[in-house]
Amino acid sequence: MTQHRGMVIVGAGECGARAAFALRENGYSGPIDVLGEEEHRPYERPPLSKGRPGGAVPLKEIATQAQWDSAEISLSLGTKVTEVDRADRVVRLADGRIMHYDKLLFATGARARRLPLATTAPVATLRTMSDAQHISSIAVPGSHVAIIGAGLIGLELAARLRAGDVDVTIIEVSSAALGRAVPPELAARLVQRHRNEGVRFEFDAEITAITDRTIALLDGSQFTADLIVAAIGAEPETGLAEQAGLEVRNGITVNVTLATSDQNIFAAGDCCNFPSPRTGAPVRLESWRNALDQGEHAAANMLGASREYQKTPWFWSEQYDLTLQVAGLPQPGRPFVRREPGSGATLLFQFDDDGRLVSASGLGPSGSVAKEIRIAEMLIERGARPDPRLLADAQSNLKKLLRTG
Amino acid sequence: MPSWIDACATDDIEEEDVIRFDHDGAVFAIYRSPDDRFYCTDGLCTHEKVSLADGLVMDEIIECPKHNARFDYRTGEAKAAPVCVNLRTYATKIENGRVLIELMGAQ
């Protein structure tokens, strides 16, 4: 039987789903196949950091079956790809099926990193729906959860668990939370807020062993918990790309159009390593927005648009009533320009040597920093050189900078 | 029966901006356009119930602060992923420097 070649998307997370719909929005009328390993229809993740504590884990589907059907996108769930054969442009599946592609998109995402520790003790992670269900089933009110890693996922999980009256200890190997992704001052403020909510932190804590449900640290202290969750980051899913002979270096290497070294294969979202706009420095991002934007962008380029990806990195994190938003990539060691727009909100801006705005980070109650971070994001994207004194002046209307920039 | 609800003073909203208005358990967003007209929509994004008043108004578009959903606030029409559900809109009128919104069957 001969088959029409179509668009094949490997990975059914936010990125793959967005790419599939974007192909249709761009007028593509041929076959689209989305292949996902999980049994669930594509959903927003990680589910637990958004859901209500204590109850069932809410699954927020990206699109209903009716929407997939009406867009005529074929969704294959519980489907494992065994090989991408670039010479014949086919994808082989574990169930024996073969799909012929015109263009292929790797939207394989990332998987939770495992502890680099030989242990047979049960250590949970938080990435998938089943991870979230597992955590939710054990982390009942009054239980104790030890979270390894004070990154975004660890902190968001802690906030959710505290709201459900779960006792939380966070064990972090470095001396501060949130690593390089967030200005130290804002990270420290978040840690203080967690402490006020009853979260205990162990910084500079090197784990020597985990036995059953007990964590032993190098300094001799021990923590026993009902559940241990490793929240130490994620690793890109690159196995198939490597097997297919594509370049992989902390993610599948792509150029500014999100194409791999094979012009028929693209990669987008958490799994790809792409050149930063302006600097060209290779970067891999794990954020909701990046997954969507790159999925949409790759779709257009799979149809021949050849557009350069130039979006500014951006993420949002909610912890208790605080919202953290960061646009651009904060540079460790560079000075910040501070803006205090009131109601406890703080914005921190950074410039490069040419006076261009390169990052903006904001922390404040609920959506209090959203407008100004959004404006900053647009300024960063334009390569604008706003006057630092205007940014620092809480009375100045930042929106005017968009008109003049 | 439609009824007109006093929402705010015209001066409470800057040009090309939006404020939140809570009434009877419902959340509304009230906009002042660059050409100095007033509009009203539901106040929470149809995607994930985020307050639109925290979002940025650019010309006739309100952008959800969290997921960048975009709506034409004059018509409520959803303009970009991730949303496809339009916002409800409500008529407005100005009386004595106050912005009134029309709620059908409210109260």
Short mmCIF file of C-alpha atoms in Angstrom, two decimals:
data_model
loop_
_atom_site.label_atom_id
_atom_site.label_comp_id
_atom_site.label_asym_id
_atom_site.label_seq_id
_atom_site.Cartn_x
_atom_site.Cartn_y
_atom_site.Cartn_z
CA MET A 1 0.00 0.00 0.00
CA THR A 2 1.36 3.38 -0.87
CA GLN A 3 0.91 6.21 1.57
CA HIS A 4 0.72 9.93 1.15
CA ARG A 5 3.53 11.66 2.91
CA GLY A 6 2.37 14.02 5.60
CA MET A 7 3.49 15.87 8.68
CA VAL A 8 4.56 13.66 11.54
CA ILE A 9 4.97 15.09 15.03
CA VAL A 10 6.78 12.96 17.58
CA GLY A 11 5.60 14.03 21.03
CA ALA A 12 2.14 15.02 22.20
CA GLY A 13 2.77 17.67 24.83
CA GLU A 14 2.05 21.39 24.57
CA CYS A 15 4.56 21.85 21.81
CA GLY A 16 3.49 18.99 19.57
CA ALA A 17 -0.18 19.80 20.03
CA ARG A 18 0.31 23.48 19.20
CA ALA A 19 2.39 22.62 16.15
CA ALA A 20 -0.32 20.30 14.85
CA PHE A 21 -3.07 22.91 15.12
CA ALA A 22 -0.75 25.61 13.76
CA LEU A 23 -0.16 23.50 10.63
CA ARG A 24 -3.89 23.62 9.99
CA GLU A 25 -4.14 27.32 10.86
CA ASN A 26 -1.44 27.90 8.25
CA GLY A 27 -3.57 26.21 5.63
CA TYR A 28 -1.94 22.79 5.44
CA SER A 29 -4.51 20.22 4.31
CA GLY A 30 -2.47 17.00 4.15
CA PRO A 31 -2.27 14.30 6.81
CA ILE A 32 -1.01 15.23 10.28
CA ASP A 33 0.00 12.54 12.76
CA VAL A 34 0.78 13.30 16.37
CA LEU A 35 2.44 10.45 18.25
CA GLY A 36 2.38 10.42 22.05
CA GLU A 37 3.73 7.84 24.46
CA GLU A 38 1.30 8.62 27.27
CA GLU A 39 -2.25 7.27 27.24
CA HIS A 40 -3.81 10.66 28.04
CA ARG A 41 -4.83 13.13 25.39
CA PRO A 42 -2.37 16.06 25.44
CA TYR A 43 -2.69 18.03 28.68
CA GLU A 44 -1.11 20.99 30.40
CA ARG A 45 1.74 20.05 32.69
CA PRO A 46 2.89 19.60 35.30
CA PRO A 47 -0.63 18.95 36.53
CA LEU A 48 0.04 19.13 40.26
CA SER A 49 1.61 22.56 40.35
CA LYS A 50 -1.73 23.93 39.12
CA GLY A 51 -4.28 21.70 40.78
CA ARG A 52 -6.02 21.81 44.12
CA PRO A 53 -4.13 20.01 46.86
CA GLY A 54 -5.64 17.00 48.54
CA GLY A 55 -8.20 16.31 45.85
CA ALA A 56 -8.14 14.50 42.56
CA VAL A 57 -5.55 15.81 40.13
CA PRO A 58 -7.32 17.93 37.54
CA LEU A 59 -6.37 17.11 33.99
CA LYS A 60 -6.62 20.13 31.75
CA GLU A 61 -6.69 18.94 28.19
CA ILE A 62 -5.14 21.14 25.55
CA ALA A 63 -7.93 20.24 23.14
CA THR A 64 -10.99 18.00 23.28
CA GLN A 65 -11.30 14.92 21.09
CA ALA A 66 -13.88 16.84 19.08
CA GLN A 67 -11.33 19.59 18.42
CA TRP A 68 -8.70 17.07 17.30
CA ASP A 69 -11.29 15.43 15.08
CA SER A 70 -12.56 18.61 13.53
CA ALA A 71 -9.00 19.70 12.73
CA GLU A 72 -8.50 16.25 11.18
CA ILE A 73 -5.40 15.61 13.23
CA SER A 74 -4.70 11.96 13.87
CA LEU A 75 -3.66 11.48 17.46
CA SER A 76 -1.96 8.18 18.31
CA LEU A 77 -1.67 7.77 22.08
CA GLY A 78 0.23 5.10 23.98
CA THR A 79 2.42 4.96 20.91
CA LYS A 80 6.14 4.41 21.01
CA VAL A 81 8.36 5.37 18.10
CA THR A 82 11.19 2.90 17.64
CA GLU A 83 13.05 4.51 14.77
CA VAL A 84 13.25 7.55 12.54
CA ASP A 85 14.70 6.45 9.21
CA ARG A 86 15.93 9.60 7.50
CA ALA A 87 16.97 7.92 4.27
CA ASP A 88 13.46 6.64 3.53
CA ARG A 89 11.76 9.40 5.52
CA VAL A 90 9.75 6.98 7.58
CA VAL A 91 8.94 6.63 11.26
CA ARG A 92 8.63 3.10 12.60
CA LEU A 93 6.35 2.45 15.56
CA ALA A 94 6.50 -0.26 18.21
CA ASP A 95 3.08 -1.50 17.13
CA GLY A 96 4.47 -2.26 13.66
CA ARG A 97 3.03 0.74 11.85
CA ILE A 98 5.14 2.79 9.49
CA MET A 99 4.53 6.47 8.77
CA HIS A 100 5.95 8.29 5.77
CA TYR A 101 6.79 11.89 6.43
CA ASP A 102 7.23 14.93 4.31
CA LYS A 103 8.46 16.90 7.33
CA LEU A 104 9.01 15.59 10.83
CA LEU A 105 8.94 17.52 14.09
CA PHE A 106 10.62 16.34 17.26
CA ALA A 107 8.53 17.72 20.11
CA THR A 108 9.66 15.03 22.50
CA GLY A 109 10.02 17.33 25.49
CA ALA A 110 12.05 16.42 28.53
CA ARG A 111 11.91 13.87 31.31
CA ALA A 112 12.43 14.46 35.00
CA ARG A 113 16.06 14.01 35.95
CA ARG A 114 16.75 11.08 38.26
CA LEU A 115 18.96 11.37 41.31
CA PRO A 116 22.56 10.45 40.56
CA LEU A 117 22.48 8.08 43.48
CA ALA A 118 22.33 4.33 43.63
CA THR A 119 19.24 3.65 45.67
CA THR A 120 16.36 1.25 45.55
CA ALA A 121 14.23 3.53 47.70
CA PRO A 122 11.12 4.93 46.03
CA VAL A 123 11.81 8.49 44.85
CA ALA A 124 9.01 10.24 42.99
CA THR A 125 9.35 12.89 40.30
CA LEU A 126 6.83 15.44 38.99
CA ARG A 127 6.33 15.70 35.28
CA THR A 128 3.49 13.55 34.06
CA MET A 129 -0.11 12.98 35.03
CA SER A 130 0.75 9.68 36.70
CA ASP A 131 3.54 11.38 38.66
CA ALA A 132 1.02 13.93 39.92
CA GLN A 133 -1.54 11.27 40.82
CA HIS A 134 1.11 9.34 42.73
CA ILE A 135 2.19 12.40 44.72
CA SER A 136 -1.40 13.41 45.41
CA SER A 137 -2.28 9.94 46.71
CA ILE A 138 0.46 10.01 49.37
CA ALA A 139 0.70 13.72 50.18
CA VAL A 140 -2.45 13.90 52.27
CA PRO A 141 -2.99 16.50 55.03
CA GLY A 142 -0.62 15.85 57.92
CA SER A 143 1.86 13.83 55.88
CA HIS A 144 5.48 14.86 55.37
CA VAL A 145 7.05 15.31 51.96
CA ALA A 146 10.76 15.85 51.35
CA ILE A 147 11.49 17.67 48.12
CA ILE A 148 14.99 17.41 46.72
CA GLY A 149 15.79 20.55 44.76
CA ALA A 150 14.78 24.19 45.29
CA GLY A 151 14.06 24.96 41.65
CA LEU A 152 10.77 26.20 40.21
CA ILE A 153 9.05 22.81 40.25
CA GLY A 154 10.21 22.10 43.80
CA LEU A 155 9.03 25.47 45.09
CA GLU A 156 5.70 25.37 43.26
CA LEU A 157 5.08 21.88 44.57
CA ALA A 158 5.95 23.02 48.11
CA ALA A 159 3.44 25.89 47.90
CA ARG A 160 0.72 23.53 46.68
CA LEU A 161 1.46 21.00 49.40
CA ARG A 162 1.46 23.62 52.17
CA ALA A 163 -1.97 24.76 50.99
CA GLY A 164 -3.04 21.15 51.55
CA ASP A 165 -1.56 21.09 55.06
CA VAL A 166 1.32 18.83 54.10
CA ASP A 167 4.58 19.18 56.01
CA VAL A 168 7.40 20.10 53.60
CA THR A 169 11.20 19.99 53.79
CA ILE A 170 13.24 21.15 50.79
CA ILE A 171 16.76 19.79 50.47
CA GLU A 172 19.00 21.73 48.12
CA VAL A 173 22.62 20.96 47.30
CA SER A 174 23.58 24.57 46.53
CA SER A 175 23.41 27.56 48.85
CA ALA A 176 20.35 29.23 47.29
CA ALA A 177 17.08 28.55 45.53
CA LEU A 178 16.32 28.85 41.83
CA GLY A 179 19.90 28.77 40.57
CA ARG A 180 20.63 31.12 37.71
CA ALA A 181 17.12 31.50 36.36
CA VAL A 182 16.01 34.14 38.85
CA PRO A 183 17.80 37.16 40.40
CA PRO A 184 19.13 36.14 43.86
CA GLU A 185 17.17 38.87 45.63
CA LEU A 186 13.84 37.61 44.29
CA ALA A 187 14.78 33.99 44.98
CA ALA A 188 15.63 34.90 48.58
CA ARG A 189 12.29 36.66 48.97
CA LEU A 190 10.46 33.58 47.73
CA VAL A 191 12.41 31.37 50.15
CA GLN A 192 11.48 33.69 53.01
CA ARG A 193 7.84 33.47 52.01
CA HIS A 194 8.04 29.67 51.97
CA ARG A 195 9.62 29.74 55.44
CA ASN A 196 6.79 31.94 56.69
CA GLU A 197 4.40 29.32 55.36
CA GLY A 198 6.20 26.64 57.38
CA VAL A 199 8.48 25.09 54.74
CA ARG A 200 11.86 24.00 56.11
CA PHE A 201 14.96 24.42 53.94
CA GLU A 202 18.25 22.54 54.09
CA PHE A 203 20.73 24.39 51.85
CA ASP A 204 24.27 23.18 51.03
CA ALA A 205 22.89 19.74 51.76
CA GLU A 206 24.68 16.88 50.10
CA ILE A 207 22.73 13.64 50.12
CA THR A 208 24.83 10.57 50.82
CA ALA A 209 22.14 7.90 50.88
CA ILE A 210 18.42 7.32 50.66
CA THR A 211 17.17 4.22 52.37
CA ASP A 212 13.51 3.42 52.29
CA ARG A 213 12.00 6.79 53.22
CA THR A 214 14.97 8.32 54.96
CA ILE A 215 17.43 10.78 53.44
CA ALA A 216 20.91 10.92 54.98
CA LEU A 217 23.02 14.04 54.50
CA LEU A 218 26.79 14.38 54.51
CA ASP A 219 26.69 16.30 57.79
CA GLY A 220 25.07 13.31 59.49
CA SER A 221 21.53 14.63 59.69
CA GLN A 222 18.60 12.50 58.54
CA PHE A 223 15.10 13.22 57.28
CA THR A 224 12.29 10.71 57.16
CA ALA A 225 9.29 11.49 55.00
CA ASP A 226 6.16 9.76 53.74
CA LEU A 227 7.23 10.71 50.26
CA ILE A 228 10.49 11.81 48.66
CA VAL A 229 10.23 13.84 45.46
CA ALA A 230 13.26 14.59 43.30
CA ALA A 231 12.75 17.96 41.61
CA ILE A 232 16.24 18.43 40.23
CA GLY A 233 15.44 19.49 36.71
CA ALA A 234 14.77 17.75 33.46
CA GLU A 235 16.73 16.20 30.64
CA PRO A 236 15.77 16.56 26.99
CA GLU A 237 14.33 13.50 25.28
CA THR A 238 16.83 13.07 22.48
CA GLY A 239 17.21 9.31 22.12
CA LEU A 240 15.44 9.00 18.76
CA ALA A 241 17.26 11.99 17.30
CA GLU A 242 20.62 10.62 18.37
CA GLN A 243 19.74 7.24 16.93
CA ALA A 244 18.86 8.99 13.67
CA GLY A 245 22.31 10.57 13.61
CA LEU A 246 21.24 14.15 14.30
CA GLU A 247 23.48 16.43 16.33
CA VAL A 248 22.54 16.45 19.99
CA ARG A 249 24.16 18.70 22.57
CA ASN A 250 22.00 19.36 25.62
CA GLY A 251 19.02 18.98 23.31
CA ILE A 252 18.57 18.43 19.61
CA THR A 253 20.65 21.09 17.85
CA VAL A 254 18.60 23.34 15.59
CA ASN A 255 19.34 26.53 13.66
CA VAL A 256 17.46 29.84 13.86
CA THR A 257 14.58 28.36 11.86
CA LEU A 258 14.33 25.41 14.31
CA ALA A 259 15.49 23.02 11.56
CA THR A 260 17.96 20.28 12.43
CA SER A 261 20.89 19.44 10.20
CA ASP A 262 18.34 17.42 8.18
CA GLN A 263 16.16 19.94 6.29
CA ASN A 264 13.14 17.66 6.61
CA ILE A 265 13.36 17.44 10.37
CA PHE A 266 12.62 20.17 12.90
CA ALA A 267 12.77 20.21 16.69
CA ALA A 268 10.95 22.53 19.09
CA GLY A 269 10.22 23.02 22.78
CA ASP A 270 12.03 21.49 25.75
CA CYS A 271 13.90 18.96 23.59
CA CYS A 272 15.73 21.42 21.35
CA ASN A 273 18.84 23.52 21.73
CA PHE A 274 18.56 26.70 19.67
CA PRO A 275 20.57 29.89 19.07
CA SER A 276 19.44 32.80 21.27
CA PRO A 277 18.13 35.79 19.38
CA ARG A 278 20.81 38.48 18.96
CA THR A 279 23.68 36.72 20.77
CA GLY A 280 23.40 33.35 19.04
CA ALA A 281 24.39 31.62 22.28
CA PRO A 282 22.94 28.10 22.35
CA VAL A 283 20.12 27.72 24.85
CA ARG A 284 17.55 25.14 25.83
CA LEU A 285 14.41 26.32 27.59
CA GLU A 286 11.79 24.48 29.59
CA SER A 287 8.76 26.67 29.74
CA TRP A 288 5.15 26.59 28.73
CA ARG A 289 5.45 29.65 26.55
CA ASN A 290 8.55 28.46 24.74
CA ALA A 291 6.92 25.12 23.97
CA LEU A 292 3.93 26.85 22.39
CA ASP A 293 5.81 29.56 20.54
CA GLN A 294 8.36 27.17 19.09
CA GLY A 295 5.70 24.63 18.16
CA GLU A 296 3.84 27.32 16.27
CA HIS A 297 7.02 28.62 14.70
CA ALA A 298 8.26 25.20 13.62
CA ALA A 299 4.87 24.49 12.02
CA ALA A 300 5.16 27.58 9.80
CA ASN A 301 8.69 26.62 8.80
CA MET A 302 7.72 23.01 8.09
CA LEU A 303 5.47 24.59 5.47
CA GLY A 304 8.37 26.53 4.01
CA ALA A 305 8.26 29.88 5.79
CA SER A 306 11.98 29.88 6.80
CA ARG A 307 11.37 32.42 9.55
CA GLU A 308 13.93 33.03 12.28
CA TYR A 309 12.84 32.32 15.83
CA GLN A 310 13.26 35.55 17.81
CA LYS A 311 10.97 35.36 20.79
CA THR A 312 12.18 36.46 24.18
CA PRO A 313 12.26 33.71 26.82
CA TRP A 314 9.50 34.22 29.36
CA PHE A 315 8.08 32.27 32.27
CA TRP A 316 5.59 32.67 35.06
CA SER A 317 5.48 30.94 38.44
CA GLU A 318 2.80 31.16 41.09
CA GLN A 319 3.64 30.44 44.70
CA TYR A 320 1.04 31.25 47.35
CA ASP A 321 -0.34 34.66 46.33
CA LEU A 322 2.98 35.69 44.78
CA THR A 323 3.68 35.71 41.08
CA LEU A 324 7.17 35.60 39.65
CA GLN A 325 7.67 36.56 36.01
CA VAL A 326 10.92 36.67 34.12
CA ALA A 327 11.46 37.90 30.57
CA GLY A 328 14.85 37.38 28.94
CA LEU A 329 17.62 35.46 30.62
CA PRO A 330 19.01 37.08 33.81
CA GLN A 331 22.81 37.25 33.73
CA PRO A 332 24.56 36.36 36.98
CA GLY A 333 26.86 39.11 38.15
CA ARG A 334 25.36 41.95 36.08
CA PRO A 335 23.90 44.86 38.05
CA PHE A 336 20.17 45.39 38.28
CA VAL A 337 18.05 48.51 37.88
CA ARG A 338 15.27 48.37 40.43
CA ARG A 339 11.67 49.51 40.11
CA GLU A 340 9.22 49.44 43.02
CA PRO A 341 5.77 50.07 41.58
CA GLY A 342 4.03 49.65 44.96
CA SER A 343 1.97 46.98 46.73
CA GLY A 344 5.12 45.04 47.52
CA ALA A 345 6.08 44.39 43.91
CA THR A 346 9.69 44.54 42.75
CA LEU A 347 11.03 44.62 39.21
CA LEU A 348 14.71 44.13 38.37
CA PHE A 349 16.10 45.03 34.93
CA GLN A 350 19.44 44.23 33.35
CA PHE A 351 21.24 45.81 30.40
CA ASP A 352 24.03 44.60 28.16
CA ASP A 353 27.20 46.59 27.43
CA ASP A 354 25.44 48.40 24.57
CA GLY A 355 22.66 49.60 26.84
CA ARG A 356 20.09 47.18 25.48
CA LEU A 357 17.59 45.76 27.92
CA VAL A 358 18.29 42.01 28.24
CA SER A 359 16.26 40.79 31.20
CA ALA A 360 13.38 41.83 33.40
CA SER A 361 12.33 39.94 36.51
CA GLY A 362 9.34 40.77 38.65
CA LEU A 363 7.89 39.43 41.88
CA GLY A 364 4.71 40.65 43.52
CA PRO A 365 1.18 39.80 44.62
CA SER A 366 -0.88 38.00 41.95
CA GLY A 367 -0.69 39.79 38.60
CA SER A 368 0.91 43.00 39.88
CA VAL A 369 4.06 42.77 37.76
CA ALA A 370 2.45 41.34 34.62
CA LYS A 371 1.92 44.52 32.61
CA GLU A 372 5.39 45.89 33.16
CA ILE A 373 7.11 42.56 32.49
CA ARG A 374 5.13 42.27 29.27
CA ILE A 375 6.26 45.74 28.21
CA ALA A 376 9.85 44.85 29.11
CA GLU A 377 9.56 41.66 27.08
CA MET A 378 8.59 43.67 24.00
CA LEU A 379 11.45 46.11 24.61
CA ILE A 380 13.91 43.21 24.90
CA GLU A 381 12.59 41.69 21.70
CA ARG A 382 13.10 44.98 19.87
CA GLY A 383 16.63 45.40 21.18
CA ALA A 384 15.53 48.69 22.75
CA ARG A 385 17.77 50.87 24.89
CA PRO A 386 15.35 52.39 27.42
CA ASP A 387 16.65 54.99 29.83
CA PRO A 388 17.44 53.15 33.10
CA ARG A 389 16.28 56.19 35.09
CA LEU A 390 12.83 55.92 33.53
CA LEU A 391 12.65 52.22 34.40
CA ALA A 392 13.64 53.01 37.98
CA ASP A 393 11.05 55.78 38.33
CA ALA A 394 7.90 54.11 39.64
CA GLN A 395 5.81 57.07 38.46
CA SER A 396 6.88 56.75 34.83
CA ASN A 397 4.55 54.99 32.43
CA LEU A 398 6.61 52.24 30.81
CA LYS A 399 4.13 51.90 27.99
CA LYS A 400 5.38 55.19 26.57
CA LEU A 401 8.73 53.50 25.97
CA LEU A 402 7.05 51.23 23.44
CA ARG A 403 5.98 54.25 21.41
CA THR A 404 9.40 55.84 21.40
CA GLY A 405 11.53 52.70 21.14
CA MET B 1 -34.77 43.31 32.47
CA PRO B 2 -31.50 45.04 31.67
CA SER B 3 -30.10 47.21 34.39
CA TRP B 4 -27.31 49.75 34.40
CA ILE B 5 -24.67 49.34 37.07
CA ASP B 6 -22.35 52.14 38.14
CA ALA B 7 -18.86 50.67 37.75
CA CYS B 8 -16.33 53.46 38.18
CA ALA B 9 -15.43 57.03 37.34
CA THR B 10 -14.10 57.70 33.85
CA ASP B 11 -10.95 59.07 35.49
CA ASP B 12 -10.32 55.76 37.23
CA ILE B 13 -9.05 54.31 33.96
CA GLU B 14 -6.14 55.71 32.02
CA GLU B 15 -6.32 55.85 28.26
CA GLU B 16 -5.48 52.52 26.64
CA ASP B 17 -5.80 50.69 29.92
CA VAL B 18 -8.12 48.43 31.88
CA ILE B 19 -9.36 48.03 35.43
CA ARG B 20 -11.12 45.24 37.25
CA PHE B 21 -14.68 45.65 38.53
CA ASP B 22 -16.28 43.11 40.86
CA HIS B 23 -20.04 43.01 41.13
CA ASP B 24 -22.36 40.50 42.73
CA GLY B 25 -19.78 37.70 42.64
CA ALA B 26 -18.90 38.35 39.00
CA VAL B 27 -15.68 39.86 37.66
CA PHE B 28 -15.66 42.39 34.84
CA ALA B 29 -12.93 44.24 32.99
CA ILE B 30 -13.58 47.84 31.96
CA TYR B 31 -11.45 49.37 29.23
CA ARG B 32 -10.71 52.87 28.01
CA SER B 33 -9.60 52.79 24.39
CA PRO B 34 -6.97 55.07 22.82
CA ASP B 35 -9.83 57.02 21.18
CA ASP B 36 -11.40 57.52 24.61
CA ARG B 37 -14.30 55.10 24.42
CA PHE B 38 -15.29 52.73 27.22
CA TYR B 39 -15.89 49.00 26.88
CA CYS B 40 -16.70 46.16 29.24
CA THR B 41 -16.07 42.41 29.04
CA ASP B 42 -16.02 39.48 31.41
CA GLY B 43 -13.05 40.02 33.69
CA LEU B 44 -11.53 36.56 33.65
CA CYS B 45 -9.74 34.99 30.71
CA THR B 46 -11.74 32.19 29.09
CA HIS B 47 -8.63 30.02 29.16
CA GLU B 48 -7.64 29.82 32.80
CA LYS B 49 -9.65 32.34 34.82
CA VAL B 50 -6.85 34.86 35.10
CA SER B 51 -7.83 38.49 35.77
CA LEU B 52 -7.59 40.35 32.48
CA ALA B 53 -7.20 43.66 34.30
CA ASP B 54 -3.60 42.59 35.02
CA GLY B 55 -3.01 42.32 31.28
CA LEU B 56 -1.73 44.85 28.80
CA VAL B 57 -4.04 46.86 26.53
CA MET B 58 -2.56 47.62 23.12
CA ASP B 59 -4.92 49.54 20.83
CA GLU B 60 -8.11 47.45 20.74
CA ILE B 61 -6.53 44.28 22.12
CA ILE B 62 -6.38 43.00 25.70
CA GLU B 63 -3.77 40.37 26.32
CA CYS B 64 -4.15 37.86 29.14
CA PRO B 65 -1.19 38.36 31.49
CA LYS B 66 -0.54 34.67 31.95
CA HIS B 67 -0.83 32.89 28.66
CA ASN B 68 -0.94 35.75 26.16
CA ALA B 69 -4.43 34.96 24.98
CA ARG B 70 -5.59 38.01 23.01
CA PHE B 71 -9.07 39.39 22.68
CA ASP B 72 -10.58 42.35 20.88
CA TYR B 73 -12.17 43.98 23.92
CA ARG B 74 -14.71 45.84 21.75
CA THR B 75 -16.26 42.60 20.49
CA GLY B 76 -14.87 39.97 22.87
CA GLU B 77 -13.45 38.04 19.95
CA ALA B 78 -10.56 35.67 20.76
CA LYS B 79 -7.64 36.46 18.47
CA ALA B 80 -4.85 34.00 19.23
CA ALA B 81 -4.02 30.63 20.76
CA PRO B 82 -4.39 29.25 23.36
CA VAL B 83 -8.00 30.42 23.46
CA CYS B 84 -10.85 30.00 21.09
CA VAL B 85 -13.69 30.96 23.43
CA ASN B 86 -14.77 34.58 23.07
CA LEU B 87 -15.29 36.94 26.00
CA ARG B 88 -18.78 38.18 26.74
CA THR B 89 -19.14 41.90 26.28
CA TYR B 90 -21.47 44.38 27.97
CA ALA B 91 -22.78 47.72 26.80
CA THR B 92 -21.43 50.83 28.51
CA LYS B 93 -22.55 54.43 28.81
CA ILE B 94 -21.15 57.51 30.47
CA GLU B 95 -23.25 59.65 32.78
CA ASN B 96 -21.87 62.52 34.85
CA GLY B 97 -18.32 61.25 34.63
CA ARG B 98 -19.31 57.73 35.66
CA VAL B 99 -19.01 54.55 33.60
CA LEU B 100 -22.18 52.42 33.69
CA ILE B 101 -22.37 48.88 32.39
CA GLU B 102 -25.50 47.09 31.28
CA LEU B 103 -26.12 43.69 32.82
CA MET B 104 -28.97 41.73 31.27
CA GLY B 105 -31.16 40.17 33.88
CA ALA B 106 -28.77 41.03 36.68
CA GLN B 107 -30.27 41.38 40.17
#
